[in-house]
Short mmCIF file of C-alpha atoms in Angstrom, two decimals:
data_model
loop_
_atom_site.label_atom_id
_atom_site.label_comp_id
_atom_site.label_asym_id
_atom_site.label_seq_id
_atom_site.Cartn_x
_atom_site.Cartn_y
_atom_site.Cartn_z
CA MET A 1 0.00 0.00 0.00
CA ALA A 2 2.82 2.38 0.74
CA ARG A 3 4.12 3.51 -2.60
CA ALA A 4 7.64 4.81 -2.59
CA THR A 5 7.27 8.55 -2.91
CA ARG A 6 10.19 10.66 -3.93
CA HIS A 7 11.06 13.14 -1.24
CA VAL A 8 9.78 16.50 -2.36
CA GLY A 9 11.18 19.54 -0.57
CA LEU A 10 8.79 21.25 1.79
CA PRO A 11 8.19 24.98 1.57
CA ARG A 12 10.55 26.54 4.08
CA TRP A 13 7.88 28.54 5.89
CA VAL A 14 6.23 25.32 7.01
CA PHE A 15 8.97 24.77 9.55
CA VAL A 16 8.14 27.92 11.52
CA PRO A 17 4.55 27.09 12.54
CA ALA A 18 5.58 23.45 12.91
CA ALA A 19 8.27 24.44 15.39
CA VAL A 20 5.88 26.74 17.23
CA GLY A 21 3.37 23.91 17.45
CA ALA A 22 5.95 21.49 18.76
CA LEU A 23 7.13 24.02 21.34
CA PHE A 24 3.56 24.64 22.39
CA VAL A 25 3.24 20.98 23.31
CA VAL A 26 6.68 20.38 24.73
CA LEU A 27 7.25 23.60 26.67
CA PRO A 28 4.50 23.07 29.28
CA LEU A 29 5.87 19.60 29.95
CA LEU A 30 9.34 21.04 30.46
CA ALA A 31 7.90 23.76 32.70
CA MET A 32 6.34 21.04 34.79
CA LEU A 33 9.64 19.19 35.03
CA ASP A 34 11.15 22.42 36.26
CA ARG A 35 8.56 22.61 39.02
CA VAL A 36 9.09 19.07 40.35
CA ARG A 37 10.79 19.09 43.71
CA TRP A 38 13.10 16.19 43.07
CA GLY A 39 14.27 15.93 46.69
CA ASP A 40 10.79 15.01 47.88
CA PHE A 41 9.69 13.33 44.68
CA LEU A 42 9.65 9.74 45.95
CA GLY A 43 7.98 10.75 49.18
CA LEU A 44 5.29 12.69 47.33
CA ILE A 45 4.40 9.90 44.92
CA SER A 46 4.59 7.07 47.44
CA SER A 47 1.97 8.35 49.88
CA ASP A 48 -0.87 5.93 50.56
CA SER A 49 -3.40 7.94 48.60
CA SER A 50 -1.08 8.33 45.59
CA VAL A 51 -0.22 4.64 45.39
CA ASP A 52 -3.90 3.73 45.79
CA ALA A 53 -4.80 6.13 43.01
CA LEU A 54 -2.11 4.82 40.64
CA LEU A 55 -3.02 1.18 41.22
CA LEU A 56 -6.71 1.94 40.84
CA SER A 57 -6.03 3.81 37.60
CA LEU A 58 -3.98 0.95 36.15
CA ARG A 59 -6.56 -1.64 37.23
CA THR A 60 -9.60 0.21 35.92
CA SER A 61 -7.89 1.25 32.67
CA ALA A 62 -6.88 -2.37 32.02
CA ALA A 63 -10.46 -3.51 32.65
CA ALA A 64 -11.82 -0.75 30.43
CA THR A 65 -9.40 -1.67 27.63
CA LEU A 66 -10.51 -5.30 27.85
CA LEU A 67 -14.14 -4.21 27.61
CA CYS A 68 -13.26 -1.98 24.65
CA VAL A 69 -11.69 -4.94 22.83
CA VAL A 70 -14.59 -7.27 23.62
CA LEU A 71 -17.20 -4.76 22.46
CA GLY A 72 -15.19 -2.71 19.98
CA VAL A 73 -13.89 -5.49 17.72
CA PRO A 74 -17.39 -6.68 16.78
CA MET A 75 -18.50 -3.07 16.38
CA ALA A 76 -15.62 -2.32 14.00
CA LEU A 77 -16.34 -5.52 12.05
CA VAL A 78 -20.00 -4.61 11.62
CA LEU A 79 -19.12 -1.06 10.56
CA ALA A 80 -16.34 -2.08 8.15
CA ARG A 81 -17.67 -5.28 6.59
CA THR A 82 -21.41 -4.81 6.31
CA SER A 83 -23.69 -2.16 4.94
CA PHE A 84 -27.17 -1.40 6.06
CA PRO A 85 -29.44 1.63 6.06
CA GLY A 86 -28.50 4.14 8.74
CA GLN A 87 -24.96 2.82 9.04
CA GLN A 88 -23.41 6.26 8.59
CA LEU A 89 -25.64 7.66 11.30
CA LEU A 90 -24.82 4.76 13.61
CA ARG A 91 -21.10 5.27 13.04
CA SER A 92 -21.39 8.96 13.89
CA LEU A 93 -23.33 8.20 17.05
CA VAL A 94 -20.90 5.52 18.18
CA LEU A 95 -17.95 7.85 17.65
CA LEU A 96 -19.67 10.73 19.46
CA PRO A 97 -17.74 10.27 22.73
CA LEU A 98 -14.60 11.28 20.79
CA VAL A 99 -15.81 14.86 20.51
CA LEU A 100 -18.12 14.97 23.50
CA PRO A 101 -16.77 16.70 26.59
CA PRO A 102 -16.31 13.85 29.09
CA VAL A 103 -18.48 15.62 31.66
CA VAL A 104 -21.37 15.28 29.23
CA GLY A 105 -20.61 11.57 28.99
CA GLY A 106 -20.68 11.37 32.77
CA ILE A 107 -24.06 13.08 32.94
CA ALA A 108 -25.42 10.78 30.23
CA LEU A 109 -24.17 7.71 32.11
CA LEU A 110 -25.66 9.06 35.33
CA TYR A 111 -29.11 9.35 33.79
CA THR A 112 -28.81 5.87 32.31
CA PHE A 113 -27.29 3.77 35.06
CA GLY A 114 -27.79 6.02 38.09
CA ARG A 115 -30.22 5.05 40.82
CA ARG A 116 -32.95 7.17 39.25
CA GLY A 117 -31.72 6.72 35.69
CA LEU A 118 -33.29 4.96 32.73
CA LEU A 119 -31.93 1.55 33.71
CA GLY A 120 -31.55 2.36 37.38
CA HIS A 121 -34.48 0.20 38.43
CA THR A 122 -33.30 -2.76 36.34
CA VAL A 123 -29.82 -2.43 37.77
CA ASP A 124 -31.31 -2.35 41.26
CA VAL A 125 -33.41 -5.45 40.65
CA LEU A 126 -30.31 -7.31 39.49
CA GLY A 127 -28.81 -6.45 42.85
CA LEU A 128 -26.00 -4.41 41.34
CA GLN A 129 -24.68 -1.25 42.92
CA ILE A 130 -23.07 0.82 40.21
CA ALA A 131 -23.09 4.30 41.73
CA PHE A 132 -19.93 5.13 43.67
CA SER A 133 -18.32 1.80 42.78
CA THR A 134 -15.19 0.89 40.84
CA THR A 135 -17.56 -0.54 38.22
CA ALA A 136 -18.77 2.99 37.56
CA VAL A 137 -15.18 4.11 36.94
CA VAL A 138 -14.63 1.31 34.42
CA MET A 139 -17.91 2.16 32.69
CA ALA A 140 -16.99 5.84 32.43
CA GLN A 141 -13.58 4.96 31.02
CA THR A 142 -15.02 2.46 28.56
CA PHE A 143 -17.54 5.02 27.37
CA VAL A 144 -14.87 7.54 26.43
CA ALA A 145 -12.24 5.03 25.21
CA LEU A 146 -14.37 2.72 23.07
CA PRO A 147 -14.50 4.98 19.99
CA PHE A 148 -10.69 5.06 19.84
CA LEU A 149 -10.58 1.31 19.39
CA VAL A 150 -13.46 1.25 16.93
CA VAL A 151 -11.93 4.03 14.79
CA SER A 152 -8.45 2.50 14.59
CA LEU A 153 -9.72 -1.00 13.97
CA GLU A 154 -12.30 0.00 11.38
CA GLY A 155 -9.57 1.89 9.56
CA ALA A 156 -7.28 -1.16 9.71
CA LEU A 157 -10.06 -3.42 8.43
CA ARG A 158 -10.80 -1.15 5.48
CA THR A 159 -7.11 -0.82 4.61
CA ALA A 160 -6.64 -4.59 4.75
CA GLY A 161 -9.61 -5.09 2.42
CA GLY A 162 -11.74 -8.18 2.09
CA ARG A 163 -9.81 -10.07 -0.61
CA TYR A 164 -8.10 -12.61 1.62
CA GLU A 165 -11.34 -13.17 3.49
CA ALA A 166 -13.17 -13.82 0.24
CA VAL A 167 -10.51 -16.29 -0.86
CA ALA A 168 -10.65 -18.10 2.46
CA ALA A 169 -14.42 -18.30 2.20
CA THR A 170 -14.31 -19.78 -1.32
CA LEU A 171 -11.89 -22.38 -0.02
CA GLY A 172 -14.60 -23.46 2.40
CA ALA A 173 -13.68 -21.67 5.60
CA ARG A 174 -16.62 -20.88 7.88
CA PRO A 175 -17.08 -17.18 8.85
CA THR A 176 -15.70 -17.73 12.36
CA THR A 177 -12.64 -19.48 10.95
CA VAL A 178 -12.11 -16.65 8.45
CA PHE A 179 -12.30 -14.15 11.28
CA ARG A 180 -9.92 -16.12 13.49
CA ARG A 181 -7.38 -17.24 10.90
CA VAL A 182 -7.45 -14.41 8.34
CA THR A 183 -9.07 -11.18 9.51
CA LEU A 184 -7.68 -11.06 13.02
CA PRO A 185 -4.01 -11.72 12.10
CA LEU A 186 -4.26 -9.12 9.31
CA VAL A 187 -5.48 -6.33 11.57
CA LEU A 188 -3.61 -7.32 14.71
CA PRO A 189 -1.26 -4.28 14.61
CA GLY A 190 -4.28 -2.00 14.21
CA LEU A 191 -6.04 -3.73 17.06
CA ALA A 192 -2.98 -3.43 19.26
CA SER A 193 -2.53 0.28 18.66
CA GLY A 194 -6.25 0.84 19.08
CA ALA A 195 -6.13 -0.97 22.40
CA VAL A 196 -3.15 1.09 23.55
CA LEU A 197 -4.94 4.31 22.57
CA SER A 198 -8.01 3.18 24.49
CA PHE A 199 -5.87 2.39 27.51
CA ALA A 200 -4.27 5.81 27.36
CA ARG A 201 -7.64 7.52 27.04
CA ALA A 202 -9.03 5.51 29.96
CA LEU A 203 -5.99 6.36 32.08
CA GLY A 204 -6.55 10.07 31.55
CA GLU A 205 -10.30 9.96 32.09
CA PHE A 206 -11.46 12.62 34.50
CA GLY A 207 -14.73 14.36 33.67
CA ALA A 208 -16.99 11.36 33.23
CA THR A 209 -15.50 9.66 36.29
CA ILE A 210 -15.96 12.58 38.67
CA THR A 211 -19.52 13.12 37.42
CA PHE A 212 -20.65 9.52 37.34
CA ALA A 213 -18.53 7.59 39.85
CA GLY A 214 -17.61 10.04 42.58
CA SER A 215 -14.26 10.18 44.33
CA LEU A 216 -13.17 7.91 47.17
CA GLN A 217 -9.65 6.73 47.89
CA GLY A 218 -9.01 3.21 46.63
CA VAL A 219 -12.53 2.83 45.20
CA THR A 220 -13.18 5.55 42.63
CA ARG A 221 -10.41 8.12 43.03
CA THR A 222 -8.19 7.50 40.03
CA LEU A 223 -4.89 9.27 39.46
CA PRO A 224 -6.31 12.26 37.54
CA LEU A 225 -8.87 12.82 40.31
CA GLU A 226 -6.14 12.52 42.94
CA ILE A 227 -4.02 15.08 41.11
CA TYR A 228 -6.94 17.49 40.88
CA LEU A 229 -7.64 17.07 44.60
CA GLN A 230 -4.01 17.31 45.73
CA ARG A 231 -3.72 20.58 43.87
CA GLU A 232 -6.09 22.09 46.46
CA THR A 233 -3.62 21.69 49.28
CA ASP A 234 -0.31 20.40 48.00
CA ALA A 235 0.78 21.73 44.63
CA ASP A 236 4.11 19.86 44.87
CA ALA A 237 2.35 16.53 45.21
CA ALA A 238 0.06 17.39 42.29
CA VAL A 239 3.05 18.18 40.07
CA ALA A 240 4.89 15.01 41.13
CA LEU A 241 1.83 12.86 40.39
CA SER A 242 1.32 14.62 37.07
CA LEU A 243 4.82 13.64 36.12
CA VAL A 244 4.03 10.00 36.96
CA LEU A 245 1.07 10.19 34.60
CA VAL A 246 3.23 11.79 31.89
CA VAL A 247 5.78 8.97 32.23
CA VAL A 248 3.05 6.34 32.00
CA ALA A 249 1.64 8.11 28.93
CA VAL A 250 5.07 8.25 27.27
CA VAL A 251 5.58 4.54 27.91
CA VAL A 252 2.14 3.78 26.48
CA ILE A 253 2.77 5.83 23.33
CA GLY A 254 6.19 4.21 22.96
CA LEU A 255 4.55 0.80 23.15
CA ALA A 256 1.94 1.81 20.59
CA ARG A 257 4.60 3.00 18.14
CA THR A 258 6.75 -0.10 18.39
CA ARG A 259 3.66 -2.29 17.99
CA ALA A 260 2.25 -0.32 15.09
CA THR A 261 5.47 -0.38 13.08
CA PRO A 262 6.87 -3.89 13.47
CA MET B 1 -4.60 3.09 9.36
CA LYS B 2 -1.98 5.59 10.39
CA ARG B 3 -4.26 8.18 8.91
CA TRP B 4 -7.08 7.04 11.13
CA ILE B 5 -4.95 7.24 14.21
CA GLY B 6 -3.91 10.68 13.14
CA ALA B 7 -7.53 11.65 12.64
CA ALA B 8 -8.42 10.21 16.02
CA ALA B 9 -5.61 12.14 17.63
CA VAL B 10 -6.74 15.35 15.99
CA VAL B 11 -10.32 14.77 17.09
CA ALA B 12 -9.10 14.01 20.61
CA LEU B 13 -7.10 17.20 20.63
CA LEU B 14 -10.09 19.18 19.46
CA ALA B 15 -12.20 17.58 22.14
CA ALA B 16 -9.60 18.40 24.73
CA SER B 17 -9.39 22.01 23.69
CA ALA B 18 -13.16 22.25 23.67
CA ALA B 19 -13.25 20.93 27.21
CA CYS B 20 -10.86 23.51 28.51
CA GLY B 21 -12.67 26.79 28.78
CA SER B 22 -10.52 29.81 28.44
CA ASP B 23 -10.77 32.38 31.17
CA ASP B 24 -9.28 35.45 29.71
CA SER B 25 -9.86 38.30 32.04
CA SER B 26 -7.57 40.40 29.94
CA ASP B 27 -9.86 42.78 28.14
CA LYS B 28 -8.86 45.83 30.01
CA ALA B 29 -10.90 48.99 29.93
CA SER B 30 -10.33 50.74 26.66
CA SER B 31 -7.76 53.35 27.45
CA GLY B 32 -8.77 56.96 27.22
CA SER B 33 -12.48 56.49 27.80
CA LYS B 34 -14.13 56.42 31.19
CA ASP B 35 -15.22 52.79 30.83
CA GLN B 36 -13.64 50.69 33.51
CA THR B 37 -13.76 47.01 34.28
CA LEU B 38 -13.59 45.88 37.88
CA THR B 39 -12.44 42.29 38.16
CA VAL B 40 -13.65 40.38 41.19
CA PHE B 41 -12.42 36.91 42.11
CA ALA B 42 -14.99 35.31 44.38
CA ALA B 43 -15.56 31.89 45.90
CA ALA B 44 -17.99 29.70 43.96
CA SER B 45 -20.49 29.76 46.83
CA LEU B 46 -20.86 33.52 46.30
CA THR B 47 -22.01 33.19 42.68
CA GLY B 48 -25.64 34.13 43.28
CA THR B 49 -25.15 36.93 45.79
CA PHE B 50 -22.16 38.57 44.14
CA THR B 51 -23.75 38.51 40.68
CA GLU B 52 -26.67 40.42 42.18
CA LEU B 53 -24.37 42.84 44.01
CA GLY B 54 -22.35 43.33 40.82
CA LYS B 55 -25.49 44.48 38.99
CA LYS B 56 -26.28 46.90 41.82
CA PHE B 57 -22.70 48.20 41.68
CA GLU B 58 -22.88 48.73 37.91
CA ALA B 59 -26.17 50.59 38.33
CA GLU B 60 -24.58 52.91 40.86
CA HIS B 61 -21.38 53.47 38.89
CA GLN B 62 -21.76 54.78 35.34
CA GLY B 63 -19.44 53.19 32.83
CA VAL B 64 -18.20 50.50 35.20
CA THR B 65 -18.45 46.84 34.32
CA VAL B 66 -17.94 44.25 37.04
CA LYS B 67 -16.44 41.02 35.83
CA PHE B 68 -16.51 37.98 38.07
CA SER B 69 -14.46 34.85 38.18
CA PHE B 70 -16.18 32.32 40.39
CA ALA B 71 -14.17 29.25 41.37
CA GLY B 72 -12.88 27.36 44.35
CA SER B 73 -11.04 29.70 46.71
CA SER B 74 -7.79 27.76 46.43
CA ASP B 75 -7.94 27.92 42.63
CA LEU B 76 -8.48 31.66 42.78
CA VAL B 77 -5.60 32.20 45.19
CA ALA B 78 -3.33 30.16 42.94
CA GLN B 79 -4.34 32.32 39.96
CA ILE B 80 -3.76 35.53 41.94
CA GLN B 81 -0.33 34.24 42.99
CA GLN B 82 0.43 33.64 39.31
CA GLY B 83 -0.38 37.26 38.55
CA ALA B 84 -4.02 37.12 37.45
CA PRO B 85 -5.26 40.73 37.11
CA ALA B 86 -7.91 40.87 39.85
CA ASP B 87 -8.98 43.90 41.88
CA VAL B 88 -10.94 42.18 44.63
CA PHE B 89 -10.74 38.72 46.18
CA ALA B 90 -13.51 37.20 48.28
CA SER B 91 -12.57 33.87 49.80
CA ALA B 92 -14.81 31.18 51.30
CA ASP B 93 -12.35 30.62 54.12
CA THR B 94 -9.65 32.43 56.03
CA ALA B 95 -6.98 29.84 55.13
CA ASN B 96 -6.96 30.83 51.45
CA MET B 97 -7.13 34.54 52.23
CA ASP B 98 -4.13 34.01 54.53
CA LYS B 99 -2.20 32.67 51.53
CA ALA B 100 -2.91 35.92 49.68
CA THR B 101 -2.02 38.16 52.62
CA GLY B 102 1.04 36.03 53.35
CA ASP B 103 2.36 36.79 49.87
CA ASP B 104 1.59 40.51 50.30
CA LEU B 105 -0.96 40.37 47.50
CA THR B 106 -3.71 42.20 49.39
CA LYS B 107 -4.02 45.89 50.09
CA GLY B 108 -4.82 46.46 53.75
CA ASP B 109 -6.37 43.88 56.04
CA PRO B 110 -9.12 41.59 54.77
CA VAL B 111 -12.59 42.17 56.21
CA ASP B 112 -14.83 39.29 57.29
CA PHE B 113 -18.23 39.82 55.67
CA ALA B 114 -20.22 36.59 56.09
CA THR B 115 -20.25 33.17 57.66
CA ASN B 116 -21.67 29.90 56.50
CA THR B 117 -22.37 26.62 58.27
CA LEU B 118 -23.07 23.08 57.16
CA GLU B 119 -26.46 21.51 56.71
CA ILE B 120 -27.55 18.05 55.67
CA ALA B 121 -29.08 17.98 52.19
CA VAL B 122 -31.32 15.06 51.23
CA PRO B 123 -33.42 14.38 48.13
CA PRO B 124 -36.97 15.79 48.54
CA ASP B 125 -38.43 12.36 49.38
CA ASN B 126 -35.61 11.66 51.88
CA PRO B 127 -35.30 7.97 50.89
CA ALA B 128 -33.08 7.04 53.83
CA GLY B 129 -35.20 8.85 56.40
CA VAL B 130 -32.36 11.04 57.63
CA THR B 131 -33.30 13.34 60.52
CA SER B 132 -30.00 13.94 62.34
CA LEU B 133 -26.25 13.90 61.91
CA GLN B 134 -26.21 10.55 63.73
CA ASP B 135 -28.36 9.04 60.95
CA LEU B 136 -25.53 9.67 58.48
CA ALA B 137 -23.42 7.06 60.27
CA LYS B 138 -26.04 4.33 59.78
CA PRO B 139 -24.80 1.50 57.57
CA GLY B 140 -26.43 1.48 54.17
CA THR B 141 -27.02 5.22 54.06
CA LYS B 142 -25.17 6.63 51.08
CA VAL B 143 -23.56 9.83 52.28
CA VAL B 144 -21.47 12.15 50.15
CA VAL B 145 -19.17 14.78 51.64
CA CYS B 146 -16.41 17.07 50.41
CA ALA B 147 -12.84 15.79 50.50
CA ALA B 148 -10.85 16.98 53.52
CA GLU B 149 -8.60 18.99 51.18
CA VAL B 150 -11.34 21.51 50.34
CA PRO B 151 -12.96 23.91 52.86
CA CYS B 152 -16.37 22.20 53.02
CA GLY B 153 -14.62 18.88 53.71
CA ALA B 154 -12.51 20.39 56.46
CA ALA B 155 -15.70 21.76 57.99
CA ALA B 156 -17.35 18.32 57.75
CA GLN B 157 -14.41 16.75 59.57
CA LYS B 158 -14.65 19.33 62.34
CA VAL B 159 -18.35 18.63 62.76
CA GLU B 160 -17.68 14.89 62.85
CA ALA B 161 -14.98 15.28 65.46
CA ALA B 162 -17.09 17.57 67.64
CA SER B 163 -20.13 15.30 67.52
CA LYS B 164 -18.16 12.03 67.73
CA VAL B 165 -20.08 10.74 64.71
CA THR B 166 -18.06 8.72 62.21
CA ILE B 167 -19.45 9.03 58.72
CA LYS B 168 -18.31 6.52 56.13
CA PRO B 169 -18.99 8.41 52.91
CA VAL B 170 -19.43 6.65 49.57
CA SER B 171 -17.67 9.55 47.92
CA GLU B 172 -15.51 12.52 48.92
CA GLU B 173 -16.16 15.10 46.28
CA GLN B 174 -14.02 17.89 44.92
CA SER B 175 -16.44 20.70 45.69
CA VAL B 176 -19.66 21.43 47.46
CA THR B 177 -21.49 21.69 44.15
CA ASP B 178 -20.40 18.15 43.30
CA VAL B 179 -21.87 16.97 46.61
CA LEU B 180 -25.11 18.80 45.91
CA GLY B 181 -25.23 17.31 42.41
CA LYS B 182 -25.02 13.79 43.79
CA VAL B 183 -27.93 14.56 46.14
CA THR B 184 -30.18 16.32 43.61
CA SER B 185 -29.68 13.48 41.11
CA GLY B 186 -30.75 11.03 43.81
CA GLU B 187 -27.48 9.08 43.64
CA ALA B 188 -26.77 9.81 47.29
CA ASP B 189 -29.13 9.62 50.26
CA ALA B 190 -27.57 12.60 51.95
CA GLY B 191 -24.77 15.10 51.64
CA LEU B 192 -23.11 17.68 53.84
CA VAL B 193 -23.30 21.08 52.15
CA TYR B 194 -23.58 24.70 53.23
CA VAL B 195 -26.83 26.24 54.43
CA THR B 196 -26.67 28.61 51.45
CA ASP B 197 -26.39 25.73 48.99
CA VAL B 198 -29.56 24.14 50.34
CA LYS B 199 -31.34 27.46 50.03
CA ALA B 200 -30.09 28.04 46.48
CA ALA B 201 -31.13 24.54 45.39
CA GLY B 202 -34.78 25.41 46.14
CA ASP B 203 -37.09 22.41 46.21
CA LYS B 204 -34.58 20.08 44.57
CA VAL B 205 -33.25 19.15 48.01
CA LYS B 206 -34.49 19.23 51.56
CA GLY B 207 -32.29 20.73 54.25
CA ILE B 208 -31.92 19.19 57.67
CA THR B 209 -30.25 21.34 60.29
CA PHE B 210 -28.34 19.78 63.15
CA PRO B 211 -27.05 21.34 66.38
CA GLU B 212 -23.45 20.17 65.91
CA THR B 213 -23.05 22.46 62.90
CA THR B 214 -21.91 25.33 65.15
CA SER B 215 -18.57 23.57 65.65
CA ALA B 216 -17.53 24.50 62.12
CA VAL B 217 -18.28 28.05 61.08
CA ASN B 218 -16.73 29.16 57.80
CA THR B 219 -15.79 32.81 57.70
CA TYR B 220 -15.69 34.68 54.38
CA PRO B 221 -13.08 37.47 54.14
CA ILE B 222 -12.84 40.02 51.34
CA ALA B 223 -9.91 42.26 50.36
CA THR B 224 -8.70 44.50 47.57
CA LEU B 225 -5.59 43.30 45.79
CA SER B 226 -2.34 45.12 45.28
CA GLY B 227 -2.08 43.77 41.72
CA GLY B 228 -5.38 45.42 40.75
CA LYS B 229 -5.66 48.50 38.58
CA HIS B 230 -8.77 50.03 40.12
CA ALA B 231 -7.99 50.47 43.80
CA ASP B 232 -10.76 53.00 44.50
CA LEU B 233 -13.45 51.04 42.70
CA GLY B 234 -12.31 47.89 44.44
CA LYS B 235 -12.58 49.59 47.80
CA GLN B 236 -16.08 50.76 46.90
CA PHE B 237 -17.11 47.25 45.97
CA VAL B 238 -15.82 45.94 49.30
CA ASP B 239 -17.83 48.70 51.01
CA LEU B 240 -20.95 47.60 49.12
CA VAL B 241 -20.47 43.99 50.25
CA THR B 242 -19.81 44.88 53.88
CA GLY B 243 -22.46 47.64 53.94
CA SER B 244 -26.18 47.25 54.59
CA THR B 245 -27.11 46.46 50.97
CA GLY B 246 -24.55 43.69 50.69
CA GLN B 247 -25.38 42.27 54.09
CA GLN B 248 -29.08 42.13 53.19
CA VAL B 249 -28.43 40.27 49.92
CA LEU B 250 -26.14 37.83 51.74
CA ALA B 251 -28.64 37.30 54.55
CA ASP B 252 -31.39 36.57 52.02
CA ALA B 253 -29.20 33.84 50.55
CA GLY B 254 -28.75 32.22 53.96
CA PHE B 255 -25.38 33.62 54.98
CA ALA B 256 -24.96 34.66 58.60
CA LYS B 257 -23.15 37.73 59.89
CA PRO B 258 -19.51 37.25 60.90
#
């Protein structure tokens, strides 16, 4: 698919706004590094509440990513390999959380799964307690992260095309076998980077979580919520924890890049 | 596929920038004319009363526009410390005002102009049958409070300590409005908020007073700032707030006198 393109020189002026843009992103991160009090760094990030928040964030983001894969792969398949009336509209709706402010997502979840929400009664009858639970955190994260997986995987599926699948089918492979032996291996890099993006999005989730799940140490207070709270009293701790999140994000992006370009 | 990731990243960026409201308080009064803009930083719990007082102030002062920035007191102090161009600062607690005075950012001594105490807020139908502070400690009652890091949470802890009631909250929220939101939406059975919040919420919540509330009285100080450009106007606004008009508006909203 990648045709060898001859390197054409860029107009020189392009480099100026490009450099400004890069600075705009990098400078605040450097400014934050400058603010970290390295002497107390370990003490600040190893407090009980910080460790609880980091572990909770990693746990819930992993769970949310798993949910995204379980739900998102079939969604991407349906969007990429079938056509039915209203598909465009459905795609737009499913991808809505990408552009929706997360707080809006949190409010929507609240009025769906909250105690007095649309499904609140059903949830109650089933004996589930979603409000103020870690489950609510995972749901909020899944809500905002799912479109990332669907978008990357649908793109991968379209790029891969259906030729190999068609050949496999003519050779007598059942649809499930085609999916398992042909489709999945073809789009695995796309799936991997989609999953990493979803994980990163879940890790950074703040608005939907604070609206829908609340904030309690070890139960619903994820790292972004902890940072926001620490900032009230202890700016140093907030900066130190922010740096932890930046490091995690850099690692995640690094992973995504190495996976995406094998 | 790369393209899709790129597109996703762009969309995410757009979403992020849409989520972050800009608070530019930079449009200074056009030089030369008499139009002036007084910038007031006030605690979020003062939104209703100060908006009303701002209108009164504008009516009394031709060509003056009062611009408010309402946020958590600690946020506001942080912004003032970073050089935000504010003329007046009204804090919801003395601790945050002390930060401003400690850094020599205020002009003169702050004046206490109101106090606020905690009240229990429950949904109108009071599903858990809460009637006292002690009821909040009952197992199974979903209580939401502010986190200890913010003023309303510190007040809640004081009340708990004084009354020897141990509340096990299901959530410790970032701000008093978050607590109120959890109660009005019916997610929580009860929350500890300020008397003024219960009053402002109207019939969306029911307030339950309790005697132990006197152990945590929040005092609101106000001061003009040395970084401001309109010292006289700022002083006049402070006078309005501490004067009879201001005190009446505050009393109507449920604030008590200092």
